[in-house]
Tab-separated table of C-alpha atoms in Angstrom:
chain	number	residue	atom	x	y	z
C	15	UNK	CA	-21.289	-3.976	-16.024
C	16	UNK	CA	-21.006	0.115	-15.400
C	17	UNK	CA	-19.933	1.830	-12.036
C	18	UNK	CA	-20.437	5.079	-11.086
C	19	UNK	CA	-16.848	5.944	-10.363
C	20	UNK	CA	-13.821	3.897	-11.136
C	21	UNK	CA	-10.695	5.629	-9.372
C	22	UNK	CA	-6.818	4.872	-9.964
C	23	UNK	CA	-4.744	4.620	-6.301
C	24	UNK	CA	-1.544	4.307	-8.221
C	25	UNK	CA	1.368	7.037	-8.637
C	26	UNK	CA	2.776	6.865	-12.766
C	27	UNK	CA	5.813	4.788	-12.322
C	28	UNK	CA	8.077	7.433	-13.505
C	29	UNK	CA	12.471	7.800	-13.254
C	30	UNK	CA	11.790	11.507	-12.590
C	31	UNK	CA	9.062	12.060	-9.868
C	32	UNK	CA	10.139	8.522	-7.961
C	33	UNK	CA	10.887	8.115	-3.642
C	34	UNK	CA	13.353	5.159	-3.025
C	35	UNK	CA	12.788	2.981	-0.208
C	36	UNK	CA	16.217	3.679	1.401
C	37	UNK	CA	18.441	0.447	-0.046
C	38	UNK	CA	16.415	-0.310	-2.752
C	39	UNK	CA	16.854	-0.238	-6.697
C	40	UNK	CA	15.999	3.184	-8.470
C	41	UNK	CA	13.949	2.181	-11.752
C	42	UNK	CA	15.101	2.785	-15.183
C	43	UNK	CA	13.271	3.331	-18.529
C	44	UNK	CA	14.916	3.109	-21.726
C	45	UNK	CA	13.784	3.775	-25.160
C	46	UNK	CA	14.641	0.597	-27.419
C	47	UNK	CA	11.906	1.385	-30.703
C	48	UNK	CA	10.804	4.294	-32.369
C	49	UNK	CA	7.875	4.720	-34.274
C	50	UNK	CA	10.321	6.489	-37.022
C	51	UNK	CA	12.886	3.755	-36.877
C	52	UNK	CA	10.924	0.447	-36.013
C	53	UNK	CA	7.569	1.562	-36.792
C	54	UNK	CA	6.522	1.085	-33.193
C	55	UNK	CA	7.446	2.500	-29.757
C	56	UNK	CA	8.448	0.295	-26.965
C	57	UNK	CA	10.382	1.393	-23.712
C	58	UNK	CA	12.241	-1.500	-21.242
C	59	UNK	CA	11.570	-0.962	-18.053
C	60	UNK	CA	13.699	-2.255	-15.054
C	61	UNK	CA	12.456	-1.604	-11.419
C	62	UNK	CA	12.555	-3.638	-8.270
C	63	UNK	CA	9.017	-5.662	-6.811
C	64	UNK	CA	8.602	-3.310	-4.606
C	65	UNK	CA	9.047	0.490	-6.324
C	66	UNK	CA	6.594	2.787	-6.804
C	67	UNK	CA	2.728	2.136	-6.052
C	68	UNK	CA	2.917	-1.512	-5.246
C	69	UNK	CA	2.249	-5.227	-3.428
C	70	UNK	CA	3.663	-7.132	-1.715
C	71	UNK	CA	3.022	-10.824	-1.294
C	72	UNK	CA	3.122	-13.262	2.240
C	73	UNK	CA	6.505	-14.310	1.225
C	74	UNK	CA	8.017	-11.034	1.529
C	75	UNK	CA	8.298	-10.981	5.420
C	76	UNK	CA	7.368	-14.800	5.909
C	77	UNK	CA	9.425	-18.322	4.729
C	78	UNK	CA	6.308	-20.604	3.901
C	79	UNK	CA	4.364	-18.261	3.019
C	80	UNK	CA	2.619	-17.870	-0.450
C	81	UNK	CA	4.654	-16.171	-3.114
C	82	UNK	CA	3.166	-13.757	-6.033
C	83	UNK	CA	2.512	-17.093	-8.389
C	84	UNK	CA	0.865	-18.781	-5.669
C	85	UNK	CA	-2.133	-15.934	-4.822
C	86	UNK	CA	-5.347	-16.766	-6.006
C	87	UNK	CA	-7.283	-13.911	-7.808
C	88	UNK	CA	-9.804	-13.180	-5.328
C	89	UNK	CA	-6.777	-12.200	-2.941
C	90	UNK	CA	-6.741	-9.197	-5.658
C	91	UNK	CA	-10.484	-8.237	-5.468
C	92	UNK	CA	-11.066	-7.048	-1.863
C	93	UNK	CA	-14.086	-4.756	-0.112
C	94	UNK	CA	-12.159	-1.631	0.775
C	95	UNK	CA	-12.373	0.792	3.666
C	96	UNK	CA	-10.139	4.073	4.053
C	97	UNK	CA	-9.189	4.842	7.829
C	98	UNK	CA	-8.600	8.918	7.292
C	99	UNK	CA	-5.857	9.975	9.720
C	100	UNK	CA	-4.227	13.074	7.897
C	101	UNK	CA	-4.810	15.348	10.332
C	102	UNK	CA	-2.634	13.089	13.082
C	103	UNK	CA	0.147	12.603	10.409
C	104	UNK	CA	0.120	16.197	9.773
C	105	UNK	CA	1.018	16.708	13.433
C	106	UNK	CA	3.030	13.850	14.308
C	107	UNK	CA	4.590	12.128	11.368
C	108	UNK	CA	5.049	9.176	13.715
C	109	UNK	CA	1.499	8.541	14.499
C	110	UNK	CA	0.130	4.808	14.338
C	111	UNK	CA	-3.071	4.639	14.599
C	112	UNK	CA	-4.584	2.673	17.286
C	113	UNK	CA	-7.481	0.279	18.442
C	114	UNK	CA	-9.507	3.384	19.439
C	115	UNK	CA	-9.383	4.861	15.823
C	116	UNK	CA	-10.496	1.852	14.441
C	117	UNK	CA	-13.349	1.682	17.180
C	118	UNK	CA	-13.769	5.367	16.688
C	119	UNK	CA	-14.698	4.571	12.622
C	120	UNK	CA	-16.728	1.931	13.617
C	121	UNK	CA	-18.844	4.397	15.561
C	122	UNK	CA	-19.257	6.211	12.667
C	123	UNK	CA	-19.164	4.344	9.306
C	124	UNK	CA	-21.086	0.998	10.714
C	125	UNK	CA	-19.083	-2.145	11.082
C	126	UNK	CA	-15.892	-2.875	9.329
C	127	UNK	CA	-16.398	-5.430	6.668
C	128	UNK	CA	-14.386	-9.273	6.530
C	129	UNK	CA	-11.693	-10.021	4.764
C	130	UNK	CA	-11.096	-6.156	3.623
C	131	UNK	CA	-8.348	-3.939	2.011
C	132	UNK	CA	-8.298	-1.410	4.994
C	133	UNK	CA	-6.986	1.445	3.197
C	134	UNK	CA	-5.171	4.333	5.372
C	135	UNK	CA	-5.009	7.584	4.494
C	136	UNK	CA	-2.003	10.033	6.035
C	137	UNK	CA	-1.509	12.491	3.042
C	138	UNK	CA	1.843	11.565	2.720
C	139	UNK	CA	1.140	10.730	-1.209
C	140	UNK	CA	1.661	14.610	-1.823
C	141	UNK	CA	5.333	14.232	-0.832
C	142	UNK	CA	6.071	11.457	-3.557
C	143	UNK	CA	8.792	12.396	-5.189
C	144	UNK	CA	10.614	14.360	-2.598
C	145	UNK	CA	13.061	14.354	0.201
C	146	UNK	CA	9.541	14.758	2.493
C	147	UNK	CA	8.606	11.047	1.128
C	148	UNK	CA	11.217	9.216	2.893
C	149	UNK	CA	11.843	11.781	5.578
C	150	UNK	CA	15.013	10.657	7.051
C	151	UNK	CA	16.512	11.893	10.120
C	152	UNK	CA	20.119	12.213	10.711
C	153	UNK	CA	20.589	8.433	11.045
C	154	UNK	CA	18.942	7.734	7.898
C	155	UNK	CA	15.982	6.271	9.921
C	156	UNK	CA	12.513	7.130	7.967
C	157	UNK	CA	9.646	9.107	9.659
C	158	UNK	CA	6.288	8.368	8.325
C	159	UNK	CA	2.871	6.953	9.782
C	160	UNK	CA	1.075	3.743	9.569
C	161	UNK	CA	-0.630	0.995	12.120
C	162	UNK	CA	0.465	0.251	15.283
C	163	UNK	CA	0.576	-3.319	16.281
C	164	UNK	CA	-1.941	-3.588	18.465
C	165	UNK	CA	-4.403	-2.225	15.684
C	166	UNK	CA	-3.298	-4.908	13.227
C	167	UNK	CA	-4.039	-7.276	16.249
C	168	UNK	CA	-7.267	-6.289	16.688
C	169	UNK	CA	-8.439	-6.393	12.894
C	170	UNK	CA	-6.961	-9.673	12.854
C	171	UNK	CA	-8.703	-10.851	15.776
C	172	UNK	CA	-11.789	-9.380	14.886
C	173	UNK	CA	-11.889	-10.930	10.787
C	174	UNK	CA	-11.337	-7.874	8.850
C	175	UNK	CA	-8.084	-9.142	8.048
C	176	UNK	CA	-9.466	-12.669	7.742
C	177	UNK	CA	-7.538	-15.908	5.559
C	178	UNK	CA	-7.109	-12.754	3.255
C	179	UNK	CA	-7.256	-9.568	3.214
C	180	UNK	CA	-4.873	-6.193	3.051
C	181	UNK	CA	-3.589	-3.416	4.667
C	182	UNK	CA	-2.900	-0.160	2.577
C	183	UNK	CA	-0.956	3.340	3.033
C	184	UNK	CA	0.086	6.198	0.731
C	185	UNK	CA	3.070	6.085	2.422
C	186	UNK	CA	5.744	3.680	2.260
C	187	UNK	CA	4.771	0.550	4.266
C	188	UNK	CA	1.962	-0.238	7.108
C	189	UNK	CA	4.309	0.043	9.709
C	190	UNK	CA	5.418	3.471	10.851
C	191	UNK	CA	8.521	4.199	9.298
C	192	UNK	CA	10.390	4.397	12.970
C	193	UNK	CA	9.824	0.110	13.556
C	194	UNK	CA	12.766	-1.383	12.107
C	195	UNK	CA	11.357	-4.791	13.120
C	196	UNK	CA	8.569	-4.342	10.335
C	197	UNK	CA	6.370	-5.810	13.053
C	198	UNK	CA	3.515	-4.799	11.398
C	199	UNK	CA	4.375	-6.225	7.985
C	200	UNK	CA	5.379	-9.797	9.549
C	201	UNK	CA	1.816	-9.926	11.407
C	202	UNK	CA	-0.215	-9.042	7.959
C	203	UNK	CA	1.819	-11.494	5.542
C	204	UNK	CA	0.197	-14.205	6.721
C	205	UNK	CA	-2.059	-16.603	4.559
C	206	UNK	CA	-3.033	-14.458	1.741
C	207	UNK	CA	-2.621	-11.100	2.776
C	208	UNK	CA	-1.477	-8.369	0.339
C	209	UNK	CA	-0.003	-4.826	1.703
C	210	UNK	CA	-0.531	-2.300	-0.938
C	211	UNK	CA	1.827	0.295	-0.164
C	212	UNK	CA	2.980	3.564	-1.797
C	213	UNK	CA	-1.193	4.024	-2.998
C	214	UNK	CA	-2.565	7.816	-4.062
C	215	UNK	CA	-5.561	9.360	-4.093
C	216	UNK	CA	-7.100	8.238	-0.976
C	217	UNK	CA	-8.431	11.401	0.047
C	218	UNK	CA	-10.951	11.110	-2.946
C	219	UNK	CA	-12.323	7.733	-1.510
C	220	UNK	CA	-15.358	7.359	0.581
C	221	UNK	CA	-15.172	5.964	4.233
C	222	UNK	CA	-16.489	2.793	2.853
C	223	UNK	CA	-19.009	0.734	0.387
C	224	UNK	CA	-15.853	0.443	-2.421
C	225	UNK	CA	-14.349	-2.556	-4.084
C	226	UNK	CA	-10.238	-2.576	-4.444
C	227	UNK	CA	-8.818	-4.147	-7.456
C	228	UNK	CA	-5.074	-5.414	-7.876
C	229	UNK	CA	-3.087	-5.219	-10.891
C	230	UNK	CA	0.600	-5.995	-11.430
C	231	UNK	CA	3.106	-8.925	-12.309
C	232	UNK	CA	2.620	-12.468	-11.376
C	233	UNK	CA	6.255	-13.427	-10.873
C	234	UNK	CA	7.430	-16.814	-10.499
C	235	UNK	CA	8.733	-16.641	-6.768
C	236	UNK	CA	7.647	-12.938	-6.995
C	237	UNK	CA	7.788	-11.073	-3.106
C	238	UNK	CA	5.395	-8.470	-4.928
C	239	UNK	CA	4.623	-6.049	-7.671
C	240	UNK	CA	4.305	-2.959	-9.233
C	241	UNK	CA	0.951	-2.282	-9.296
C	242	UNK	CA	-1.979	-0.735	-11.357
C	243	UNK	CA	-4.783	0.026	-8.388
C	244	UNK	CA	-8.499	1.162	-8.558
C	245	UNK	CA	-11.305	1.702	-6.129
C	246	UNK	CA	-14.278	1.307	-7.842
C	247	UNK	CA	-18.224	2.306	-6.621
């Protein structure tokens, strides 16, 4: 099988260049073999399910709900759309984007596929790393965009996000950083719905016509992973 283009949506999980959900582990790499001393290299790597480019599994927001040994592997092979909406996060780094966007992209890009990894693109990947990334205010509350509720409603309602599906950012969850209720997050993690959070490169994606592929550990009881991610035409 060839494609034409094969692109990676994950950030190199990395101890230097890293943004910490506030309360969350930092990750750690350690050097245990060398090639001069074992004959082979080998770094240990400790980091929490959720760090870094990642995905989260049903059981993260929802008792009941599927854990990361209990997905099936076409819950990690999904049609993919990206919803652009840089230039409303550049402006108001509380935007959520509404029903009307996703109407809006239906008006131009044809109609949004079923059970689809609906991709959203704020440009907040070129912050990881940074202060910028988490963007706390003075409480320590985090500013950064994502889906309103209604939206998520609405693709539900409509089958994108059908018995599975996703919802993806390049920021640090689908719901705007402001909702401490993770409203958002509990209405997605339902059946087997993935969020795939933390994701770069999604201004190099097309609107549409793309296939998302998962990677990452299937834990026993696992709320998520660490993730290798590619949208591939």
């Amino acid at each position: 099988m060839t494609f034409s283009s094969v692109r990676i949506l994950s950030h190199p999980l990395s101890v230097h260049r890293v943004s910490v959900f506030p309360g969350d582990p930092r990750p750690s790499v350690e050097t245990v073999c060398t090639l001069d001393e074992h004959g082979f290299y080998l770094q240990a790597v400790e980091v929490g399910e959720h760090t870094g480019t990642h995905w989260g599994a049903p059981a993260h927001f929802n008792a009941g709900e599927a854990a990361a040994d209990e997905l099936d592997g076409a819950d990690f092979i999904l049609p993919g759309v990206r919803i652009d909406i840089a230039h409303d996060a550049a402006r108001d780094p509380d935007y959520a984007v509404t029903v009307r966007d996703l109407r809006d992209w239906q008006d131009r890009h044809g109609p949004l596929p079923a059970q689809a990894a609906v991709l959203l693109h704020t440009g907040w990947d070129k912050y990881w790393g940074t202060d910028d990334f988490v963007n706390a205010d003075d409480h320590g509350t985090p500013h950064h965009p994502g889906f309103s509720p209604e939206s998520v409603r609405w693709l539900l309602d409509h089958g994108v996000l059908g018995r599975r599906g996703a919802l993806g950012t390049d920021a640090f969850s689908p719901d705007v950083g402001l909702d401490e209720t993770f409203a958002v997050s509990k209405m997605l993690y339902r059946e087997h719905r993935l969020s795939l959070e933390i994701l770069a490169n999604l201004g190099e994606l097309p609107a549409r016509d793309f296939t998302v592929v998962v990677g990452g550990f299937i834990t026993e009881n696992g709320s998520g992973s660490p993730a290798s991610i590619y949208a591939i035409t």
